[in-house]
Amino acid sequence: MNNSKQGMTLIVKTVTRVTVWLIVLYGIYLILHGHLTPGGGFGGGVILALAFLNIMLAYGREATQKWLNLKFLEDIEAVSATLFLFMGLLGIALGGRFLINFLPKGSPHALLSAGNIPILNILIGVKVAMSLFLVVWVLAGLHEEKGGQS
Amino acid sequence: MILPYYIAIPLLSAFLISLIAGKKDEWAVLLSTTAGASMLILSIYSLIAQNGETFVYKMGFWSLPIGIVLVQDGLTCLMLVLVSLISFTSLIYSVQYIRHMDRNWKYYALFMLLITGMNGVIITGDLFNLFVFMEIALFSAFALVAYGGHAEEYEAAFKYAVMGALSSALVLIGIAILYSATSTLTLAKIAEKVPTLDPGLIFWTGGLFLAGLGLKAAIMPFHAWLPDAHSSAPAPISSMLSGVLIKVLGIYTIIRLYFNVFNAPDFYMQVFLVLGAVSIILGGLLSIVQWDMKRLLAYSSISQVGYILVGLGIGTRLGILGAVFHLFSHAIFKSLLFYNAGAVEMALGTRDMRKMGSLARVLPITSATSLVGTLAISGIPPFNGFISKLIIIIALIKAGAPVYAILAVIGSILTLGAMMKMQRYGFRGETEIKKISEKIGWRMNTAMILLAVLCLLTGLMLLPGIRESIVDPVVKVLVDHSQYMQLVLGR
């Protein structure tokens, strides 16, 4: 992957190889601390998507395609959305209203607190990361095929 | 309380379709028709069981200034039945039509998202929530218009997307101004504060909403996107767009905002009358000169939406009854006519009426149901279109606006002319057509027959006994402007 002619220069590739994990880590941090600090599922998800896009920019489209299983990403996206809906429906089953909080609330400022919200944040984060990455991926590949279909 | 299921069922089936559907579309068809049928059953049940009452569903038990509410009243129930009915028949119709187009499950996932958006717009009680659902419905509509994958369809979808984005921007500015003036986004709370607001503010935000929602409803000066989008889409989607989408995103939202929130300001009632009359006449004239069958029907939709708007503009009990009833009946017969046009397009491979001929022998059911649709849309008794147009015209005369009544009658004659042209050239021409490229299967025929029967049956909705439980609650919601606010806020 490193020696291929595609993508940007070796410098960019090397730096990306190191920094991309920091970006992923920061995204995960934002998602997990969504109920405590500014940020949350959407913001963290966008950062996760940017990590994937960073790889795509540095290594080129084809190298990334070999490394990533796009169908799997699509499935993760659909599963996270479905699970979010199931959380809402569980609220009806356990509490009588859609999306009601049915987990213990815990003590304020603890990482495991605020009931459902951390779980919902994680689901939103995964969904946003996958959909944003796939949207940019599809749009960036449009010129490759005639008629713009992918 | 079944209100959240109207959003959860189609959304869940959209996600599940994208998960489990493989290369073929069997699972997608099964899931989407099951979801469509269950929503139809739920909505008919709630229409019968509503009893003219207003239900407020608090999401997660959060009470009003903090949480978001879902509201179900007479108008909501009727619109939900309409959306479920047309979407269910469209889904049945789609199976053969989409297989004929050689496409996969993505159509059904998008279709389910379209229904999610429309149901959300109908049941939400929050202005920004309404905007979000409106965008969901619009974006899936853009994708569905482009579904055929030809240059012409991409052009129509692009035009629609640009106009849709413009209209959404106008609506969003209107929402922002209202929010800054009232510090709330709940429709009922805004309605509570409207009497204390500056009339100038209502005037300008009303103008923004009229332009934004008028674009979505394709009222006359804002109609340019409609003929392209509605004629390029696959036939079941054309019938969804013309039958329910322009009504839910345009007319329904206009009704909620102007009647229940803005308290029916006189100036805008006049504007509705004028724009409605312009739409009736110009839409009729433009439809009569078309040779493309679906384009003719699309222009005729503009004219029919004009009737609904005129009925709303009168503002009397009878006028609103006529508007609501025309909204319902137009969805049924226009969807039927689009199914017919789609069947003819599939059988002959063309939409140009000059290339068609006598179809009565090769497509007996399509040809017969198209006659029913034609008679209903032109206002011939005993079909539903006759009753709704009659009510609107009587209401105009009673309200002392004979000029508009004459315009409405002229518009009806123009519609009759356009539809006779369609019958004369499209279904009953001189050249006998003997060979068709593809047979129309039982699913498509069922959808057409179902709507043709409903064209006749929905006229019965005004009979005493049925009327009190179905139509009167809707009219009551719109005539007592402040009742919505009081009931939602629990006063």
PDB file of N, CA, C and O in Angstrom, chain B residues 77-141:
ATOM      1  N   CYS B  77     -56.015  12.568  10.845  1.00  0.00           N
ATOM      2  CA  CYS B  77     -56.496  11.221  10.546  1.00  0.00           C
ATOM      3  C   CYS B  77     -56.817  11.079   9.074  1.00  0.00           C
ATOM      4  O   CYS B  77     -56.440  10.097   8.428  1.00  0.00           O
ATOM      5  N   LEU B  78     -57.506  12.091   8.516  1.00  0.00           N
ATOM      6  CA  LEU B  78     -57.897  12.010   7.112  1.00  0.00           C
ATOM      7  C   LEU B  78     -56.657  11.984   6.220  1.00  0.00           C
ATOM      8  O   LEU B  78     -56.573  11.177   5.278  1.00  0.00           O
ATOM      9  N   MET B  79     -55.669  12.840   6.524  1.00  0.00           N
ATOM     10  CA  MET B  79     -54.470  12.880   5.682  1.00  0.00           C
ATOM     11  C   MET B  79     -53.688  11.570   5.782  1.00  0.00           C
ATOM     12  O   MET B  79     -53.143  11.098   4.793  1.00  0.00           O
ATOM     13  N   LEU B  80     -53.652  10.981   7.006  1.00  0.00           N
ATOM     14  CA  LEU B  80     -52.924   9.719   7.160  1.00  0.00           C
ATOM     15  C   LEU B  80     -53.566   8.616   6.335  1.00  0.00           C
ATOM     16  O   LEU B  80     -52.874   7.823   5.694  1.00  0.00           O
ATOM     17  N   VAL B  81     -54.910   8.586   6.336  1.00  0.00           N
ATOM     18  CA  VAL B  81     -55.591   7.579   5.526  1.00  0.00           C
ATOM     19  C   VAL B  81     -55.261   7.791   4.059  1.00  0.00           C
ATOM     20  O   VAL B  81     -54.969   6.845   3.315  1.00  0.00           O
ATOM     21  N   LEU B  82     -55.249   9.052   3.638  1.00  0.00           N
ATOM     22  CA  LEU B  82     -54.970   9.369   2.236  1.00  0.00           C
ATOM     23  C   LEU B  82     -53.570   8.897   1.843  1.00  0.00           C
ATOM     24  O   LEU B  82     -53.393   8.200   0.835  1.00  0.00           O
ATOM     25  N   VAL B  83     -52.576   9.241   2.667  1.00  0.00           N
ATOM     26  CA  VAL B  83     -51.200   8.846   2.357  1.00  0.00           C
ATOM     27  C   VAL B  83     -51.077   7.326   2.330  1.00  0.00           C
ATOM     28  O   VAL B  83     -50.494   6.744   1.407  1.00  0.00           O
ATOM     29  N   SER B  84     -51.670   6.650   3.332  1.00  0.00           N
ATOM     30  CA  SER B  84     -51.533   5.194   3.389  1.00  0.00           C
ATOM     31  C   SER B  84     -52.220   4.539   2.205  1.00  0.00           C
ATOM     32  O   SER B  84     -51.700   3.584   1.630  1.00  0.00           O
ATOM     33  N   LEU B  85     -53.386   5.071   1.853  1.00  0.00           N
ATOM     34  CA  LEU B  85     -54.151   4.473   0.750  1.00  0.00           C
ATOM     35  C   LEU B  85     -53.384   4.578  -0.556  1.00  0.00           C
ATOM     36  O   LEU B  85     -53.172   3.578  -1.267  1.00  0.00           O
ATOM     37  N   ILE B  86     -52.936   5.790  -0.887  1.00  0.00           N
ATOM     38  CA  ILE B  86     -52.257   5.979  -2.169  1.00  0.00           C
ATOM     39  C   ILE B  86     -50.924   5.242  -2.161  1.00  0.00           C
ATOM     40  O   ILE B  86     -50.537   4.633  -3.157  1.00  0.00           O
ATOM     41  N   SER B  87     -50.218   5.248  -1.011  1.00  0.00           N
ATOM     42  CA  SER B  87     -48.915   4.580  -1.023  1.00  0.00           C
ATOM     43  C   SER B  87     -49.094   3.071  -1.122  1.00  0.00           C
ATOM     44  O   SER B  87     -48.311   2.406  -1.784  1.00  0.00           O
ATOM     45  N   PHE B  88     -50.144   2.536  -0.490  1.00  0.00           N
ATOM     46  CA  PHE B  88     -50.360   1.083  -0.575  1.00  0.00           C
ATOM     47  C   PHE B  88     -50.671   0.675  -2.004  1.00  0.00           C
ATOM     48  O   PHE B  88     -50.071  -0.270  -2.538  1.00  0.00           O
ATOM     49  N   THR B  89     -51.590   1.399  -2.669  1.00  0.00           N
ATOM     50  CA  THR B  89     -51.899   1.022  -4.057  1.00  0.00           C
ATOM     51  C   THR B  89     -50.674   1.228  -4.939  1.00  0.00           C
ATOM     52  O   THR B  89     -50.410   0.433  -5.839  1.00  0.00           O
ATOM     53  N   SER B  90     -49.898   2.291  -4.673  1.00  0.00           N
ATOM     54  CA  SER B  90     -48.697   2.525  -5.482  1.00  0.00           C
ATOM     55  C   SER B  90     -47.702   1.391  -5.311  1.00  0.00           C
ATOM     56  O   SER B  90     -47.037   0.993  -6.270  1.00  0.00           O
ATOM     57  N   LEU B  91     -47.605   0.860  -4.083  1.00  0.00           N
ATOM     58  CA  LEU B  91     -46.665  -0.235  -3.851  1.00  0.00           C
ATOM     59  C   LEU B  91     -47.081  -1.484  -4.613  1.00  0.00           C
ATOM     60  O   LEU B  91     -46.247  -2.156  -5.213  1.00  0.00           O
ATOM     61  N   ILE B  92     -48.400  -1.777  -4.591  1.00  0.00           N
ATOM     62  CA  ILE B  92     -48.876  -2.935  -5.346  1.00  0.00           C
ATOM     63  C   ILE B  92     -48.549  -2.738  -6.821  1.00  0.00           C
ATOM     64  O   ILE B  92     -48.063  -3.633  -7.506  1.00  0.00           O
ATOM     65  N   TYR B  93     -48.819  -1.523  -7.285  1.00  0.00           N
ATOM     66  CA  TYR B  93     -48.614  -1.205  -8.698  1.00  0.00           C
ATOM     67  C   TYR B  93     -47.129  -1.280  -9.055  1.00  0.00           C
ATOM     68  O   TYR B  93     -46.765  -1.716 -10.141  1.00  0.00           O
ATOM     69  N   SER B  94     -46.277  -0.855  -8.109  1.00  0.00           N
ATOM     70  CA  SER B  94     -44.849  -0.753  -8.380  1.00  0.00           C
ATOM     71  C   SER B  94     -44.212  -2.082  -8.731  1.00  0.00           C
ATOM     72  O   SER B  94     -43.245  -2.115  -9.481  1.00  0.00           O
ATOM     73  N   VAL B  95     -44.728  -3.199  -8.145  1.00  0.00           N
ATOM     74  CA  VAL B  95     -43.990  -4.460  -8.234  1.00  0.00           C
ATOM     75  C   VAL B  95     -43.667  -4.791  -9.684  1.00  0.00           C
ATOM     76  O   VAL B  95     -42.504  -4.962 -10.056  1.00  0.00           O
ATOM     77  N   GLN B  96     -44.738  -4.800 -10.524  1.00  0.00           N
ATOM     78  CA  GLN B  96     -44.484  -5.132 -11.923  1.00  0.00           C
ATOM     79  C   GLN B  96     -43.763  -3.989 -12.634  1.00  0.00           C
ATOM     80  O   GLN B  96     -42.857  -4.199 -13.434  1.00  0.00           O
ATOM     81  N   TYR B  97     -44.175  -2.765 -12.322  1.00  0.00           N
ATOM     82  CA  TYR B  97     -43.632  -1.610 -13.042  1.00  0.00           C
ATOM     83  C   TYR B  97     -42.127  -1.484 -12.835  1.00  0.00           C
ATOM     84  O   TYR B  97     -41.374  -1.241 -13.765  1.00  0.00           O
ATOM     85  N   ILE B  98     -41.679  -1.677 -11.589  1.00  0.00           N
ATOM     86  CA  ILE B  98     -40.255  -1.501 -11.306  1.00  0.00           C
ATOM     87  C   ILE B  98     -39.461  -2.687 -11.830  1.00  0.00           C
ATOM     88  O   ILE B  98     -38.351  -2.527 -12.323  1.00  0.00           O
ATOM     89  N   ARG B  99     -40.058  -3.898 -11.787  1.00  0.00           N
ATOM     90  CA  ARG B  99     -39.368  -5.029 -12.401  1.00  0.00           C
ATOM     91  C   ARG B  99     -39.210  -4.796 -13.888  1.00  0.00           C
ATOM     92  O   ARG B  99     -38.199  -5.165 -14.489  1.00  0.00           O
ATOM     93  N   HIS B 100     -40.226  -4.190 -14.491  1.00  0.00           N
ATOM     94  CA  HIS B 100     -40.163  -3.863 -15.922  1.00  0.00           C
ATOM     95  C   HIS B 100     -39.014  -2.891 -16.195  1.00  0.00           C
ATOM     96  O   HIS B 100     -38.335  -2.976 -17.214  1.00  0.00           O
ATOM     97  N   MET B 101     -38.777  -1.977 -15.248  1.00  0.00           N
ATOM     98  CA  MET B 101     -37.677  -1.023 -15.415  1.00  0.00           C
ATOM     99  C   MET B 101     -36.326  -1.653 -15.082  1.00  0.00           C
ATOM    100  O   MET B 101     -35.305  -0.998 -15.215  1.00  0.00           O
ATOM    101  N   ASP B 102     -36.329  -2.906 -14.621  1.00  0.00           N
ATOM    102  CA  ASP B 102     -35.104  -3.634 -14.322  1.00  0.00           C
ATOM    103  C   ASP B 102     -34.284  -2.937 -13.236  1.00  0.00           C
ATOM    104  O   ASP B 102     -33.116  -2.642 -13.427  1.00  0.00           O
ATOM    105  N   ARG B 103     -34.938  -2.689 -12.129  1.00  0.00           N
ATOM    106  CA  ARG B 103     -34.226  -2.033 -11.035  1.00  0.00           C
ATOM    107  C   ARG B 103     -34.360  -2.843  -9.768  1.00  0.00           C
ATOM    108  O   ARG B 103     -35.119  -3.797  -9.707  1.00  0.00           O
ATOM    109  N   ASN B 104     -33.669  -2.454  -8.710  1.00  0.00           N
ATOM    110  CA  ASN B 104     -33.588  -3.327  -7.535  1.00  0.00           C
ATOM    111  C   ASN B 104     -34.293  -2.742  -6.320  1.00  0.00           C
ATOM    112  O   ASN B 104     -35.151  -1.868  -6.434  1.00  0.00           O
ATOM    113  N   TRP B 105     -33.903  -3.202  -5.141  1.00  0.00           N
ATOM    114  CA  TRP B 105     -34.622  -2.899  -3.908  1.00  0.00           C
ATOM    115  C   TRP B 105     -34.529  -1.443  -3.497  1.00  0.00           C
ATOM    116  O   TRP B 105     -35.293  -0.984  -2.658  1.00  0.00           O
ATOM    117  N   LYS B 106     -33.570  -0.683  -4.051  1.00  0.00           N
ATOM    118  CA  LYS B 106     -33.367   0.682  -3.553  1.00  0.00           C
ATOM    119  C   LYS B 106     -34.627   1.518  -3.698  1.00  0.00           C
ATOM    120  O   LYS B 106     -34.913   2.402  -2.875  1.00  0.00           O
ATOM    121  N   TYR B 107     -35.397   1.220  -4.737  1.00  0.00           N
ATOM    122  CA  TYR B 107     -36.657   1.927  -4.953  1.00  0.00           C
ATOM    123  C   TYR B 107     -37.551   1.832  -3.725  1.00  0.00           C
ATOM    124  O   TYR B 107     -38.113   2.834  -3.276  1.00  0.00           O
ATOM    125  N   TYR B 108     -37.656   0.612  -3.169  1.00  0.00           N
ATOM    126  CA  TYR B 108     -38.590   0.426  -2.053  1.00  0.00           C
ATOM    127  C   TYR B 108     -38.097   1.131  -0.791  1.00  0.00           C
ATOM    128  O   TYR B 108     -38.895   1.686  -0.028  1.00  0.00           O
ATOM    129  N   ALA B 109     -36.768   1.110  -0.576  1.00  0.00           N
ATOM    130  CA  ALA B 109     -36.241   1.814   0.598  1.00  0.00           C
ATOM    131  C   ALA B 109     -36.529   3.310   0.485  1.00  0.00           C
ATOM    132  O   ALA B 109     -36.979   3.951   1.443  1.00  0.00           O
ATOM    133  N   LEU B 110     -36.317   3.873  -0.710  1.00  0.00           N
ATOM    134  CA  LEU B 110     -36.594   5.300  -0.904  1.00  0.00           C
ATOM    135  C   LEU B 110     -38.085   5.593  -0.748  1.00  0.00           C
ATOM    136  O   LEU B 110     -38.481   6.607  -0.169  1.00  0.00           O
ATOM    137  N   PHE B 111     -38.893   4.688  -1.269  1.00  0.00           N
ATOM    138  CA  PHE B 111     -40.351   4.857  -1.177  1.00  0.00           C
ATOM    139  C   PHE B 111     -40.773   4.921   0.288  1.00  0.00           C
ATOM    140  O   PHE B 111     -41.574   5.774   0.687  1.00  0.00           O
ATOM    141  N   MET B 112     -40.198   4.027   1.108  1.00  0.00           N
ATOM    142  CA  MET B 112     -40.546   4.011   2.530  1.00  0.00           C
ATOM    143  C   MET B 112     -40.097   5.303   3.212  1.00  0.00           C
ATOM    144  O   MET B 112     -40.790   5.836   4.077  1.00  0.00           O
ATOM    145  N   LEU B 113     -38.931   5.832   2.792  1.00  0.00           N
ATOM    146  CA  LEU B 113     -38.483   7.101   3.382  1.00  0.00           C
ATOM    147  C   LEU B 113     -39.425   8.235   2.991  1.00  0.00           C
ATOM    148  O   LEU B 113     -39.695   9.138   3.795  1.00  0.00           O
ATOM    149  N   LEU B 114     -39.927   8.184   1.752  1.00  0.00           N
ATOM    150  CA  LEU B 114     -40.896   9.195   1.309  1.00  0.00           C
ATOM    151  C   LEU B 114     -42.134   9.182   2.203  1.00  0.00           C
ATOM    152  O   LEU B 114     -42.604  10.233   2.660  1.00  0.00           O
ATOM    153  N   ILE B 115     -42.623   7.958   2.503  1.00  0.00           N
ATOM    154  CA  ILE B 115     -43.802   7.855   3.370  1.00  0.00           C
ATOM    155  C   ILE B 115     -43.466   8.345   4.774  1.00  0.00           C
ATOM    156  O   ILE B 115     -44.267   9.039   5.408  1.00  0.00           O
ATOM    157  N   THR B 116     -42.260   8.001   5.270  1.00  0.00           N
ATOM    158  CA  THR B 116     -41.859   8.471   6.602  1.00  0.00           C
ATOM    159  C   THR B 116     -41.951   9.990   6.680  1.00  0.00           C
ATOM    160  O   THR B 116     -42.514  10.542   7.627  1.00  0.00           O
ATOM    161  N   GLY B 117     -41.378  10.645   5.664  1.00  0.00           N
ATOM    162  CA  GLY B 117     -41.391  12.103   5.675  1.00  0.00           C
ATOM    163  C   GLY B 117     -42.795  12.663   5.676  1.00  0.00           C
ATOM    164  O   GLY B 117     -43.115  13.566   6.449  1.00  0.00           O
ATOM    165  N   MET B 118     -43.654  12.096   4.837  1.00  0.00           N
ATOM    166  CA  MET B 118     -45.008  12.650   4.752  1.00  0.00           C
ATOM    167  C   MET B 118     -45.787  12.406   6.029  1.00  0.00           C
ATOM    168  O   MET B 118     -46.465  13.308   6.538  1.00  0.00           O
ATOM    169  N   ASN B 119     -45.691  11.161   6.579  1.00  0.00           N
ATOM    170  CA  ASN B 119     -46.391  10.896   7.835  1.00  0.00           C
ATOM    171  C   ASN B 119     -45.883  11.814   8.939  1.00  0.00           C
ATOM    172  O   ASN B 119     -46.668  12.304   9.753  1.00  0.00           O
ATOM    173  N   GLY B 120     -44.568  12.044   8.965  1.00  0.00           N
ATOM    174  CA  GLY B 120     -44.006  12.915   9.986  1.00  0.00           C
ATOM    175  C   GLY B 120     -44.543  14.327   9.877  1.00  0.00           C
ATOM    176  O   GLY B 120     -44.911  14.940  10.878  1.00  0.00           O
ATOM    177  N   VAL B 121     -44.594  14.862   8.648  1.00  0.00           N
ATOM    178  CA  VAL B 121     -45.137  16.207   8.458  1.00  0.00           C
ATOM    179  C   VAL B 121     -46.563  16.275   8.986  1.00  0.00           C
ATOM    180  O   VAL B 121     -46.963  17.242   9.629  1.00  0.00           O
ATOM    181  N   ILE B 122     -47.320  15.193   8.726  1.00  0.00           N
ATOM    182  CA  ILE B 122     -48.736  15.235   9.108  1.00  0.00           C
ATOM    183  C   ILE B 122     -48.902  15.203  10.620  1.00  0.00           C
ATOM    184  O   ILE B 122     -49.712  15.960  11.163  1.00  0.00           O
ATOM    185  N   ILE B 123     -48.160  14.339  11.329  1.00  0.00           N
ATOM    186  CA  ILE B 123     -48.505  14.172  12.739  1.00  0.00           C
ATOM    187  C   ILE B 123     -47.708  15.067  13.675  1.00  0.00           C
ATOM    188  O   ILE B 123     -48.048  15.152  14.841  1.00  0.00           O
ATOM    189  N   THR B 124     -46.662  15.746  13.217  1.00  0.00           N
ATOM    190  CA  THR B 124     -45.875  16.492  14.184  1.00  0.00           C
ATOM    191  C   THR B 124     -46.584  17.783  14.611  1.00  0.00           C
ATOM    192  O   THR B 124     -47.374  18.340  13.866  1.00  0.00           O
ATOM    193  N   GLY B 125     -46.270  18.206  15.817  1.00  0.00           N
ATOM    194  CA  GLY B 125     -46.854  19.443  16.324  1.00  0.00           C
ATOM    195  C   GLY B 125     -45.791  20.506  16.521  1.00  0.00           C
ATOM    196  O   GLY B 125     -45.980  21.447  17.283  1.00  0.00           O
ATOM    197  N   ASP B 126     -44.662  20.341  15.839  1.00  0.00           N
ATOM    198  CA  ASP B 126     -43.523  21.218  16.073  1.00  0.00           C
ATOM    199  C   ASP B 126     -43.043  21.730  14.722  1.00  0.00           C
ATOM    200  O   ASP B 126     -42.916  20.969  13.768  1.00  0.00           O
ATOM    201  N   LEU B 127     -42.786  23.031  14.646  1.00  0.00           N
ATOM    202  CA  LEU B 127     -42.513  23.639  13.347  1.00  0.00           C
ATOM    203  C   LEU B 127     -41.201  23.150  12.753  1.00  0.00           C
ATOM    204  O   LEU B 127     -41.116  22.853  11.564  1.00  0.00           O
ATOM    205  N   PHE B 128     -40.152  23.036  13.585  1.00  0.00           N
ATOM    206  CA  PHE B 128     -38.874  22.640  13.016  1.00  0.00           C
ATOM    207  C   PHE B 128     -38.855  21.162  12.658  1.00  0.00           C
ATOM    208  O   PHE B 128     -38.287  20.757  11.657  1.00  0.00           O
ATOM    209  N   ASN B 129     -39.529  20.367  13.505  1.00  0.00           N
ATOM    210  CA  ASN B 129     -39.702  18.955  13.219  1.00  0.00           C
ATOM    211  C   ASN B 129     -40.380  18.766  11.869  1.00  0.00           C
ATOM    212  O   ASN B 129     -39.991  17.920  11.059  1.00  0.00           O
ATOM    213  N   LEU B 130     -41.379  19.612  11.629  1.00  0.00           N
ATOM    214  CA  LEU B 130     -42.099  19.573  10.359  1.00  0.00           C
ATOM    215  C   LEU B 130     -41.138  19.836   9.211  1.00  0.00           C
ATOM    216  O   LEU B 130     -41.166  19.152   8.180  1.00  0.00           O
ATOM    217  N   PHE B 131     -40.248  20.803   9.405  1.00  0.00           N
ATOM    218  CA  PHE B 131     -39.271  21.131   8.360  1.00  0.00           C
ATOM    219  C   PHE B 131     -38.360  19.942   8.068  1.00  0.00           C
ATOM    220  O   PHE B 131     -38.091  19.623   6.906  1.00  0.00           O
ATOM    221  N   VAL B 132     -37.919  19.273   9.144  1.00  0.00           N
ATOM    222  CA  VAL B 132     -37.006  18.144   8.952  1.00  0.00           C
ATOM    223  C   VAL B 132     -37.696  17.021   8.191  1.00  0.00           C
ATOM    224  O   VAL B 132     -37.146  16.454   7.234  1.00  0.00           O
ATOM    225  N   PHE B 133     -38.925  16.704   8.582  1.00  0.00           N
ATOM    226  CA  PHE B 133     -39.637  15.637   7.883  1.00  0.00           C
ATOM    227  C   PHE B 133     -39.914  16.019   6.431  1.00  0.00           C
ATOM    228  O   PHE B 133     -39.897  15.183   5.526  1.00  0.00           O
ATOM    229  N   MET B 134     -40.184  17.308   6.228  1.00  0.00           N
ATOM    230  CA  MET B 134     -40.403  17.803   4.875  1.00  0.00           C
ATOM    231  C   MET B 134     -39.169  17.541   4.008  1.00  0.00           C
ATOM    232  O   MET B 134     -39.269  17.098   2.861  1.00  0.00           O
ATOM    233  N   GLU B 135     -37.986  17.765   4.593  1.00  0.00           N
ATOM    234  CA  GLU B 135     -36.744  17.532   3.853  1.00  0.00           C
ATOM    235  C   GLU B 135     -36.554  16.044   3.566  1.00  0.00           C
ATOM    236  O   GLU B 135     -36.109  15.679   2.478  1.00  0.00           O
ATOM    237  N   ILE B 136     -36.911  15.183   4.547  1.00  0.00           N
ATOM    238  CA  ILE B 136     -36.787  13.741   4.305  1.00  0.00           C
ATOM    239  C   ILE B 136     -37.633  13.354   3.101  1.00  0.00           C
ATOM    240  O   ILE B 136     -37.179  12.675   2.178  1.00  0.00           O
ATOM    241  N   ALA B 137     -38.883  13.831   3.102  1.00  0.00           N
ATOM    242  CA  ALA B 137     -39.778  13.485   1.988  1.00  0.00           C
ATOM    243  C   ALA B 137     -39.246  14.053   0.680  1.00  0.00           C
ATOM    244  O   ALA B 137     -39.236  13.368  -0.347  1.00  0.00           O
ATOM    245  N   LEU B 138     -38.759  15.298   0.709  1.00  0.00           N
ATOM    246  CA  LEU B 138     -38.288  15.934  -0.520  1.00  0.00           C
ATOM    247  C   LEU B 138     -37.075  15.211  -1.080  1.00  0.00           C
ATOM    248  O   LEU B 138     -37.014  14.946  -2.282  1.00  0.00           O
ATOM    249  N   PHE B 139     -36.115  14.862  -0.207  1.00  0.00           N
ATOM    250  CA  PHE B 139     -34.890  14.258  -0.724  1.00  0.00           C
ATOM    251  C   PHE B 139     -35.177  12.893  -1.328  1.00  0.00           C
ATOM    252  O   PHE B 139     -34.615  12.542  -2.372  1.00  0.00           O
ATOM    253  N   SER B 140     -36.067  12.116  -0.680  1.00  0.00           N
ATOM    254  CA  SER B 140     -36.367  10.834  -1.318  1.00  0.00           C
ATOM    255  C   SER B 140     -37.139  11.063  -2.605  1.00  0.00           C
ATOM    256  O   SER B 140     -36.982  10.289  -3.556  1.00  0.00           O
ATOM    257  N   ALA B 141     -37.939  12.149  -2.657  1.00  0.00           N
ATOM    258  CA  ALA B 141     -38.668  12.423  -3.904  1.00  0.00           C
ATOM    259  C   ALA B 141     -37.694  12.784  -5.030  1.00  0.00           C
ATOM    260  O   ALA B 141     -37.867  12.331  -6.157  1.00  0.00           O
TER     261      ALA B 141
END
